[in-house]
PDB file of C-alpha atoms in Angstrom:
ATOM      1  CA  MET A  20      38.661 -78.712  95.180  1.00  0.00           C
ATOM      2  CA  ASP A  21      35.929 -77.736  97.668  1.00  0.00           C
ATOM      3  CA  SER A  22      34.884 -81.371  97.982  1.00  0.00           C
ATOM      4  CA  ASN A  23      38.488 -82.369  98.734  1.00  0.00           C
ATOM      5  CA  VAL A  24      38.756 -79.732 101.435  1.00  0.00           C
ATOM      6  CA  GLY A  25      35.471 -80.882 102.962  1.00  0.00           C
ATOM      7  CA  THR A  26      36.638 -84.490 102.925  1.00  0.00           C
ATOM      8  CA  GLN A  27      39.887 -83.567 104.641  1.00  0.00           C
ATOM      9  CA  HIS A  28      38.005 -81.634 107.323  1.00  0.00           C
ATOM     10  CA  ARG A  29      35.735 -84.613 107.968  1.00  0.00           C
ATOM     11  CA  ILE A  30      38.732 -86.927 108.216  1.00  0.00           C
ATOM     12  CA  LEU A  31      40.439 -84.618 110.695  1.00  0.00           C
ATOM     13  CA  LYS A  32      37.255 -84.296 112.731  1.00  0.00           C
ATOM     14  CA  ARG A  33      36.818 -88.057 112.871  1.00  0.00           C
ATOM     15  CA  GLY A  34      40.497 -88.463 113.766  1.00  0.00           C
ATOM     16  CA  ALA A  35      40.109 -85.948 116.588  1.00  0.00           C
ATOM     17  CA  LEU A  36      37.116 -87.821 117.986  1.00  0.00           C
ATOM     18  CA  ILE A  37      38.993 -91.125 117.867  1.00  0.00           C
ATOM     19  CA  TYR A  38      41.998 -89.499 119.512  1.00  0.00           C
ATOM     20  CA  TYR A  39      39.974 -88.077 122.400  1.00  0.00           C
ATOM     21  CA  ALA A  40      38.098 -91.359 122.845  1.00  0.00           C
ATOM     22  CA  GLY A  41      41.418 -93.182 122.952  1.00  0.00           C
ATOM     23  CA  SER A  42      42.700 -90.729 125.552  1.00  0.00           C
ATOM     24  CA  ALA A  43      39.663 -91.387 127.745  1.00  0.00           C
ATOM     25  CA  ILE A  44      40.048 -95.160 127.390  1.00  0.00           C
ATOM     26  CA  PHE A  45      43.760 -94.910 128.149  1.00  0.00           C
ATOM     27  CA  ALA A  46      43.126 -92.886 131.317  1.00  0.00           C
ATOM     28  CA  SER A  47      40.400 -95.311 132.444  1.00  0.00           C
ATOM     29  CA  GLY A  48      42.743 -98.243 131.905  1.00  0.00           C
ATOM     30  CA  ILE A  49      45.424 -96.631 134.044  1.00  0.00           C
ATOM     31  CA  ALA A  50      42.859 -96.034 136.789  1.00  0.00           C
ATOM     32  CA  LEU A  51      41.665 -99.666 136.712  1.00  0.00           C
ATOM     33  CA  LEU A  52      45.236-100.991 136.691  1.00  0.00           C
ATOM     34  CA  ALA A  53      46.165 -98.797 139.642  1.00  0.00           C
ATOM     35  CA  LEU A  54      43.005 -99.917 141.460  1.00  0.00           C
ATOM     36  CA  GLY A  55      43.848-103.582 140.885  1.00  0.00           C
ATOM     37  CA  VAL A  56      47.409-103.161 142.151  1.00  0.00           C
ATOM     38  CA  ALA A  57      46.169-101.256 145.197  1.00  0.00           C
ATOM     39  CA  PHE A  58      43.558-103.948 145.878  1.00  0.00           C
ATOM     40  CA  ILE A  59      46.221-106.673 145.740  1.00  0.00           C
ATOM     41  CA  MET A  60      48.440-104.761 148.153  1.00  0.00           C
ATOM     42  CA  MET A  61      45.644-103.955 150.594  1.00  0.00           C
ATOM     43  CA  GLN A  62      44.112-107.442 150.611  1.00  0.00           C
ATOM     44  CA  LYS A  63      47.506-109.151 150.445  1.00  0.00           C
ATOM     45  CA  ILE A  64      46.367-111.441 147.672  1.00  0.00           C
ATOM     46  CA  HIS A  65      48.193-114.791 147.360  1.00  0.00           C
ATOM     47  CA  TYR A  66      47.461-118.281 146.040  1.00  0.00           C
ATOM     48  CA  GLY A  67      45.483-119.144 149.172  1.00  0.00           C
ATOM     49  CA  SER A  68      43.254-116.045 149.168  1.00  0.00           C
ATOM     50  CA  GLU A  69      39.497-116.092 148.741  1.00  0.00           C
ATOM     51  CA  PRO A  70      38.254-116.704 145.162  1.00  0.00           C
ATOM     52  CA  GLY A  71      36.295-113.448 145.198  1.00  0.00           C
ATOM     53  CA  GLU A  72      39.398-111.412 145.991  1.00  0.00           C
ATOM     54  CA  ILE A  73      41.418-113.165 143.284  1.00  0.00           C
ATOM     55  CA  PHE A  74      38.563-112.643 140.829  1.00  0.00           C
ATOM     56  CA  LEU A  75      38.315-108.885 141.467  1.00  0.00           C
ATOM     57  CA  SER A  76      42.053-108.282 141.300  1.00  0.00           C
ATOM     58  CA  SER A  77      42.298-110.283 138.048  1.00  0.00           C
ATOM     59  CA  ILE A  78      39.415-108.370 136.439  1.00  0.00           C
ATOM     60  CA  PHE A  79      40.814-104.981 137.452  1.00  0.00           C
ATOM     61  CA  ILE A  80      44.301-105.715 136.127  1.00  0.00           C
ATOM     62  CA  GLY A  81      43.135-107.586 133.002  1.00  0.00           C
ATOM     63  CA  VAL A  82      40.614-104.968 131.886  1.00  0.00           C
ATOM     64  CA  GLY A  83      42.976-102.114 132.807  1.00  0.00           C
ATOM     65  CA  ALA A  84      45.860-103.502 130.742  1.00  0.00           C
ATOM     66  CA  THR A  85      43.567-104.081 127.758  1.00  0.00           C
ATOM     67  CA  MET A  86      42.140-100.558 127.935  1.00  0.00           C
ATOM     68  CA  ILE A  87      45.610 -98.997 128.195  1.00  0.00           C
ATOM     69  CA  LEU A  88      46.842-100.715 125.046  1.00  0.00           C
ATOM     70  CA  THR A  89      43.596-100.011 123.193  1.00  0.00           C
ATOM     71  CA  GLY A  90      43.729 -96.320 124.092  1.00  0.00           C
ATOM     72  CA  MET A  91      47.352 -96.075 122.977  1.00  0.00           C
ATOM     73  CA  ASN A  92      46.488 -97.552 119.589  1.00  0.00           C
ATOM     74  CA  MET A  93      43.495 -95.247 119.169  1.00  0.00           C
ATOM     75  CA  MET A  94      45.653 -92.171 119.816  1.00  0.00           C
ATOM     76  CA  MET A  95      47.977 -93.186 116.981  1.00  0.00           C
ATOM     77  CA  ARG A  96      47.407 -92.816 113.284  1.00  0.00           C
ATOM     78  CA  GLN A  97      46.540 -96.233 111.987  1.00  0.00           C
ATOM     79  CA  THR A  98      47.117 -97.889 108.656  1.00  0.00           C
ATOM     80  CA  ARG A  99      44.284 -98.897 106.347  1.00  0.00           C
ATOM     81  CA  TYR A 100      43.192-101.883 108.425  1.00  0.00           C
ATOM     82  CA  GLY A 101      44.698-100.724 111.714  1.00  0.00           C
ATOM     83  CA  TYR A 102      41.441 -99.924 113.487  1.00  0.00           C
ATOM     84  CA  TYR A 103      39.977-103.294 112.519  1.00  0.00           C
ATOM     85  CA  LEU A 104      43.029-104.988 113.985  1.00  0.00           C
ATOM     86  CA  VAL A 105      42.764-102.957 117.191  1.00  0.00           C
ATOM     87  CA  GLY A 106      39.071-103.773 117.516  1.00  0.00           C
ATOM     88  CA  ALA A 107      39.610-107.494 116.964  1.00  0.00           C
ATOM     89  CA  SER A 108      42.476-107.660 119.464  1.00  0.00           C
ATOM     90  CA  THR A 109      40.514-105.760 122.103  1.00  0.00           C
ATOM     91  CA  PHE A 110      37.512-108.008 121.576  1.00  0.00           C
ATOM     92  CA  ALA A 111      39.700-111.125 121.947  1.00  0.00           C
ATOM     93  CA  SER A 112      41.159-109.952 125.256  1.00  0.00           C
ATOM     94  CA  LEU A 113      37.814-108.857 126.691  1.00  0.00           C
ATOM     95  CA  PHE A 114      36.161-112.075 125.521  1.00  0.00           C
ATOM     96  CA  ALA A 115      38.839-114.072 127.339  1.00  0.00           C
ATOM     97  CA  LEU A 116      38.108-112.085 130.509  1.00  0.00           C
ATOM     98  CA  LEU A 117      34.383-112.700 130.032  1.00  0.00           C
ATOM     99  CA  VAL A 118      34.959-116.456 129.781  1.00  0.00           C
ATOM    100  CA  PHE A 119      37.057-116.233 132.927  1.00  0.00           C
ATOM    101  CA  THR A 120      34.220-114.410 134.696  1.00  0.00           C
ATOM    102  CA  TYR A 121      31.636-117.095 133.878  1.00  0.00           C
ATOM    103  CA  ASN A 122      33.848-120.079 134.695  1.00  0.00           C
ATOM    104  CA  TYR A 123      35.814-118.995 137.756  1.00  0.00           C
ATOM    105  CA  PRO A 124      36.086-120.700 140.201  1.00  0.00           C
ATOM    106  CA  GLN A 125      33.736-123.676 139.701  1.00  0.00           C
ATOM    107  CA  LYS A 126      34.695-124.576 136.114  1.00  0.00           C
ATOM    108  CA  TRP A 127      38.155-123.090 136.121  1.00  0.00           C
ATOM    109  CA  TYR A 128      40.278-126.104 135.239  1.00  0.00           C
ATOM    110  CA  TYR A 129      42.491-127.510 132.472  1.00  0.00           C
ATOM    111  CA  PRO A 130      42.285-127.164 129.402  1.00  0.00           C
ATOM    112  CA  LEU A 131      39.950-124.159 129.698  1.00  0.00           C
ATOM    113  CA  ILE A 132      42.596-122.213 131.597  1.00  0.00           C
ATOM    114  CA  ASN A 133      45.074-122.588 128.727  1.00  0.00           C
ATOM    115  CA  TYR A 134      42.550-121.541 126.088  1.00  0.00           C
ATOM    116  CA  VAL A 135      41.426-118.437 127.961  1.00  0.00           C
ATOM    117  CA  LEU A 136      44.949-117.408 128.891  1.00  0.00           C
ATOM    118  CA  ALA A 137      46.214-117.935 125.322  1.00  0.00           C
ATOM    119  CA  LEU A 138      43.348-115.870 123.860  1.00  0.00           C
ATOM    120  CA  TYR A 139      43.974-113.025 126.287  1.00  0.00           C
ATOM    121  CA  VAL A 140      47.746-112.990 125.724  1.00  0.00           C
ATOM    122  CA  VAL A 141      47.343-113.078 121.932  1.00  0.00           C
ATOM    123  CA  GLY A 142      45.037-110.046 122.081  1.00  0.00           C
ATOM    124  CA  LEU A 143      47.520-108.101 124.199  1.00  0.00           C
ATOM    125  CA  LEU A 144      50.466-109.042 121.991  1.00  0.00           C
ATOM    126  CA  VAL A 145      48.642-107.925 118.849  1.00  0.00           C
ATOM    127  CA  LEU A 146      47.837-104.572 120.466  1.00  0.00           C
ATOM    128  CA  VAL A 147      51.450-104.089 121.542  1.00  0.00           C
ATOM    129  CA  GLY A 148      52.783-105.129 118.136  1.00  0.00           C
ATOM    130  CA  ASN A 149      50.405-102.838 116.267  1.00  0.00           C
ATOM    131  CA  ALA A 150      51.367 -99.866 118.429  1.00  0.00           C
ATOM    132  CA  PHE A 151      55.066-100.574 117.976  1.00  0.00           C
ATOM    133  CA  ALA A 152      54.686-100.971 114.198  1.00  0.00           C
ATOM    134  CA  ASN A 153      52.826 -97.658 113.903  1.00  0.00           C
ATOM    135  CA  VAL A 154      55.444 -95.822 115.934  1.00  0.00           C
ATOM    136  CA  VAL A 155      58.274 -97.178 113.789  1.00  0.00           C
ATOM    137  CA  LEU A 156      56.365 -96.478 110.570  1.00  0.00           C
ATOM    138  CA  TRP A 157      55.624 -92.855 111.365  1.00  0.00           C
ATOM    139  CA  MET A 158      59.142 -92.268 112.679  1.00  0.00           C
ATOM    140  CA  ILE A 159      60.568 -93.489 109.369  1.00  0.00           C
ATOM    141  CA  GLU A 160      58.207 -91.322 107.345  1.00  0.00           C
ATOM    142  CA  GLY A 161      58.800 -88.307 109.580  1.00  0.00           C
ATOM    143  CA  GLU A 162      55.145 -88.022 110.514  1.00  0.00           C
ATOM    144  CA  PRO A 163      53.793 -87.507 114.029  1.00  0.00           C
ATOM    145  CA  GLY A 164      52.182 -90.629 115.451  1.00  0.00           C
ATOM    146  CA  VAL A 165      48.902 -89.035 116.501  1.00  0.00           C
ATOM    147  CA  ALA A 166      45.663 -88.535 114.663  1.00  0.00           C
ATOM    148  CA  VAL A 167      45.332 -84.779 115.324  1.00  0.00           C
ATOM    149  CA  LYS A 168      47.405 -82.046 113.683  1.00  0.00           C
ATOM    150  CA  LYS A 169      47.273 -78.452 114.804  1.00  0.00           C
ATOM    151  CA  GLU A 170      48.646 -77.029 111.575  1.00  0.00           C
ATOM    152  CA  GLY A 171      46.202 -75.429 109.199  1.00  0.00           C
ATOM    153  CA  LEU A 172      45.376 -77.003 105.888  1.00  0.00           C
ATOM    154  CA  ARG A 173      46.884 -75.606 102.717  1.00  0.00           C
ATOM    155  CA  ILE A 174      46.064 -76.675  99.196  1.00  0.00           C
ATOM    156  CA  TYR A 175      48.998 -76.359  96.800  1.00  0.00           C
ATOM    157  CA  THR A 176      48.353 -75.577  93.152  1.00  0.00           C
ATOM    158  CA  ASP A 177      50.134 -77.258  90.262  1.00  0.00           C
ATOM    159  CA  GLU A 178      52.167 -74.099  89.588  1.00  0.00           C
ATOM    160  CA  GLU A 179      53.406 -73.967  93.186  1.00  0.00           C
ATOM    161  CA  ILE A 180      54.350 -77.629  93.111  1.00  0.00           C
ATOM    162  CA  GLU A 181      56.271 -77.207  89.834  1.00  0.00           C
ATOM    163  CA  ARG A 182      58.014 -74.095  91.182  1.00  0.00           C
ATOM    164  CA  ASP A 183      59.062 -75.897  94.357  1.00  0.00           C
ATOM    165  CA  ILE A 184      60.389 -78.805  92.309  1.00  0.00           C
ATOM    166  CA  GLU A 185      62.371 -76.457  90.045  1.00  0.00           C
ATOM    167  CA  ASP A 186      63.818 -74.581  93.030  1.00  0.00           C
ATOM    168  CA  ALA A 187      64.847 -77.808  94.728  1.00  0.00           C
ATOM    169  CA  THR A 188      66.411 -79.103  91.502  1.00  0.00           C
ATOM    170  CA  ARG A 189      68.324 -75.864  90.905  1.00  0.00           C
ATOM    171  CA  LYS A 190      69.648 -75.773  94.461  1.00  0.00           C
ATOM    172  CA  SER A 191      70.726 -79.394  94.187  1.00  0.00           C
ATOM    173  CA  ILE A 192      72.563 -78.720  90.910  1.00  0.00           C
ATOM    174  CA  GLU A 193      74.276 -75.609  92.307  1.00  0.00           C
ATOM    175  CA  LEU A 194      75.361 -77.468  95.413  1.00  0.00           C
ATOM    176  CA  SER A 195      76.699 -80.371  93.362  1.00  0.00           C
ATOM    177  CA  ALA A 196      78.541 -78.032  90.979  1.00  0.00           C
ATOM    178  CA  SER A 197      80.169 -76.131  93.850  1.00  0.00           C
ATOM    179  CA  GLU A 198      81.496 -79.367  95.322  1.00  0.00           C
ATOM    180  CA  LEU A 199      82.948 -80.701  92.069  1.00  0.00           C
ATOM    181  CA  THR A 200      86.747 -80.821  91.878  1.00  0.00           C
ATOM    182  CA  PHE A 201      88.716 -81.819  88.806  1.00  0.00           C
ATOM    183  CA  LYS A 202      92.209 -83.221  88.834  1.00  0.00           C
ATOM    184  CA  GLU A 203      94.213 -83.907  85.715  1.00  0.00           C
ATOM    185  CA  PRO A 204      95.808 -87.353  85.539  1.00  0.00           C
ATOM    186  CA  TYR A 205      99.555 -87.377  86.105  1.00  0.00           C
ATOM    187  CA  ALA A 206      99.406 -83.681  87.077  1.00  0.00           C
ATOM    188  CA  GLU A 207     102.010 -84.227  89.788  1.00  0.00           C
ATOM    189  CA  ASP A 208     104.585 -85.449  87.238  1.00  0.00           C
ATOM    190  CA  VAL A 209     104.445 -82.282  85.115  1.00  0.00           C
ATOM    191  CA  LYS A 210     107.401 -79.882  85.515  1.00  0.00           C
ATOM    192  CA  TYR A 211     106.799 -76.287  84.544  1.00  0.00           C
ATOM    193  CA  GLY A 212     109.426 -74.172  82.735  1.00  0.00           C
ATOM    194  CA  ARG A 213     110.811 -70.765  83.626  1.00  0.00           C
ATOM    195  CA  ILE A 214     108.113 -68.994  81.690  1.00  0.00           C
ATOM    196  CA  PHE A 215     105.533 -70.115  84.277  1.00  0.00           C
ATOM    197  CA  ARG A 216     107.667 -68.824  87.160  1.00  0.00           C
ATOM    198  CA  GLU A 217     108.847 -65.497  85.708  1.00  0.00           C
ATOM    199  CA  THR A 218     106.867 -62.304  85.653  1.00  0.00           C
ATOM    200  CA  ARG A 219     106.660 -60.058  82.643  1.00  0.00           C
ATOM    201  CA  GLY A 220     108.188 -56.598  82.717  1.00  0.00           C
ATOM    202  CA  THR A 221     106.458 -53.395  81.862  1.00  0.00           C
ATOM    203  CA  THR A 222     105.704 -52.678  78.214  1.00  0.00           C
ATOM    204  CA  THR A 223     106.049 -49.134  76.867  1.00  0.00           C
ATOM    205  CA  ARG A 224     104.159 -48.234  73.736  1.00  0.00           C
ATOM    206  CA  ILE A 225     105.061 -45.174  71.652  1.00  0.00           C
ATOM    207  CA  LYS A 226     102.456 -43.877  69.305  1.00  0.00           C
ATOM    208  CA  ASP A 227     103.359 -42.762  65.800  1.00  0.00           C
ATOM    209  CA  ASN A 228     103.331 -39.103  64.951  1.00  0.00           C
ATOM    210  CA  LEU A 229     100.187 -38.981  62.889  1.00  0.00           C
ATOM    211  CA  ASP A 230     100.921 -35.512  61.547  1.00  0.00           C
ATOM    212  CA  GLU A 231     104.125 -36.619  59.820  1.00  0.00           C
ATOM    213  CA  VAL A 232     102.515 -39.812  58.556  1.00  0.00           C
ATOM    214  CA  THR A 233      99.522 -37.921  57.244  1.00  0.00           C
ATOM    215  CA  SER A 234     101.763 -35.393  55.459  1.00  0.00           C
ATOM    216  CA  LEU A 235     103.770 -38.183  53.868  1.00  0.00           C
ATOM    217  CA  VAL A 236     100.659 -40.004  52.666  1.00  0.00           C
ATOM    218  CA  LYS A 237      99.223 -36.805  51.228  1.00  0.00           C
ATOM    219  CA  THR A 238     102.499 -36.191  49.427  1.00  0.00           C
ATOM    220  CA  VAL A 239     102.610 -39.698  47.967  1.00  0.00           C
ATOM    221  CA  ASN A 240      98.860 -39.992  47.339  1.00  0.00           C
ATOM    222  CA  PRO A 241      97.221 -36.567  47.091  1.00  0.00           C
ATOM    223  CA  GLY A 242      93.493 -36.526  47.787  1.00  0.00           C
ATOM    224  CA  GLY A 243      93.512 -39.826  49.767  1.00  0.00           C
ATOM    225  CA  ARG A 244      92.057 -40.326  53.237  1.00  0.00           C
ATOM    226  CA  ILE A 245      93.585 -42.107  56.176  1.00  0.00           C
ATOM    227  CA  LYS A 246      91.581 -43.865  58.855  1.00  0.00           C
ATOM    228  CA  SER A 247      92.938 -43.797  62.371  1.00  0.00           C
ATOM    229  CA  GLY A 248      94.193 -47.197  63.476  1.00  0.00           C
ATOM    230  CA  SER A 249      94.184 -48.662  59.949  1.00  0.00           C
ATOM    231  CA  ALA A 250      96.953 -50.589  58.248  1.00  0.00           C
ATOM    232  CA  GLU A 251      97.665 -47.599  55.980  1.00  0.00           C
ATOM    233  CA  ILE A 252      99.069 -45.633  58.916  1.00  0.00           C
ATOM    234  CA  GLU A 253     101.445 -48.435  59.805  1.00  0.00           C
ATOM    235  CA  SER A 254     102.639 -48.703  56.196  1.00  0.00           C
ATOM    236  CA  ALA A 255     103.073 -44.945  55.902  1.00  0.00           C
ATOM    237  CA  SER A 256     104.950 -44.864  59.190  1.00  0.00           C
ATOM    238  CA  LYS A 257     107.394 -47.488  57.936  1.00  0.00           C
ATOM    239  CA  ASN A 258     107.914 -45.533  54.716  1.00  0.00           C
ATOM    240  CA  LEU A 259     108.586 -42.385  56.704  1.00  0.00           C
ATOM    241  CA  VAL A 260     111.182 -44.165  58.821  1.00  0.00           C
ATOM    242  CA  ASP A 261     112.903 -45.523  55.704  1.00  0.00           C
ATOM    243  CA  ILE A 262     112.996 -42.083  54.066  1.00  0.00           C
ATOM    244  CA  LEU A 263     114.413 -40.471  57.174  1.00  0.00           C
ATOM    245  CA  ARG A 264     117.024 -43.206  57.483  1.00  0.00           C
ATOM    246  CA  VAL A 265     118.090 -42.812  53.813  1.00  0.00           C
ATOM    247  CA  GLY A 266     118.182 -39.044  54.201  1.00  0.00           C
ATOM    248  CA  SER A 267     120.385 -39.255  57.253  1.00  0.00           C
ATOM    249  CA  VAL A 268     122.765 -41.638  55.448  1.00  0.00           C
ATOM    250  CA  LYS A 269     123.063 -39.311  52.443  1.00  0.00           C
ATOM    251  CA  LYS A 270     123.567 -36.323  54.703  1.00  0.00           C
ATOM    252  CA  SER A 271     126.352 -38.066  56.586  1.00  0.00           C
ATOM    253  CA  LYS A 272     128.106 -39.014  53.311  1.00  0.00           C
ATOM    254  CA  SER A 273     127.912 -35.468  51.965  1.00  0.00           C
ATOM    255  CA  ARG A 274     129.304 -34.137  55.213  1.00  0.00           C
ATOM    256  CA  GLU A 275     132.154 -36.647  55.027  1.00  0.00           C
ATOM    257  CA  ILE A 276     133.009 -35.571  51.466  1.00  0.00           C
ATOM    258  CA  LYS A 277     132.868 -31.948  52.514  1.00  0.00           C
ATOM    259  CA  ASP A 278     135.226 -32.582  55.420  1.00  0.00           C
ATOM    260  CA  LYS A 279     137.710 -34.343  53.129  1.00  0.00           C
ATOM    261  CA  VAL A 280     137.652 -31.451  50.643  1.00  0.00           C
ATOM    262  CA  VAL A 281     138.189 -28.907  53.407  1.00  0.00           C
ATOM    263  CA  ALA A 282     141.052 -30.953  54.834  1.00  0.00           C
ATOM    264  CA  ARG A 283     142.788 -31.183  51.454  1.00  0.00           C
ATOM    265  CA  TRP A 284     142.309 -27.487  50.822  1.00  0.00           C
ATOM    266  CA  LYS A 285     143.861 -26.607  54.142  1.00  0.00           C
ATOM    267  CA  GLY A 286     146.782 -28.930  53.413  1.00  0.00           C
ATOM    268  CA  PHE A 287     147.312 -27.320  50.027  1.00  0.00           C
ATOM    269  CA  ILE A 288     147.392 -23.847  51.540  1.00  0.00           C
ATOM    270  CA  HIS A 289     149.886 -24.793  54.205  1.00  0.00           C
TER     271      HIS A 289
END
């Protein structure tokens, strides 16, 4: 792990050096380009100007444009072979300017002009294309397009990685479950009855008189025990109700017979 941290520090240090070198090259290129434009404006360069003036303005602008694009590419994070591509493109453009320097104006004629101009333009186009590709690549991946990061390094352990994965999975499942909605097929065609629209009334429960039930059970089954809430209490309660009902019926019949006897006796006396 220590070797990995050391390697990462070396990579960041090298990236910082490349970034600062690219910044210096970029600034120098802007200065040369501005100097070339100012020279053209001050000397009023045109197709009939002196060869020396045309030569200086061309060198200033050509080298300045090459340095600007090279510095931009060096300030970006490159792919595996990105720096080789930047170096080759810069060399091609500068080599074209060098050929121009040695051949202008005495040997500056066709087809040498086409070859030098094509080599210079190809170098610039490759630099522009590489910079554009890196910008698009790092925008897609969500990474900053520079070689230096100010954030501190942090090495994650396997346990932390597994915990983060589990947390992300759990949150994803919870979010998906909260958004799930179920709908029964043909649910709109179902018509509900009155039972689904009516509300139930209040229910009153009357407890049995356990003392009477217990006395009855002891009378029928002396020495037995009754557990509260058992089926024996319900059975004994029903028996008690039946006995009371039979007793009341017999009592009413005896009273009826007694009333008839009294009525006949009164009629006999009168």
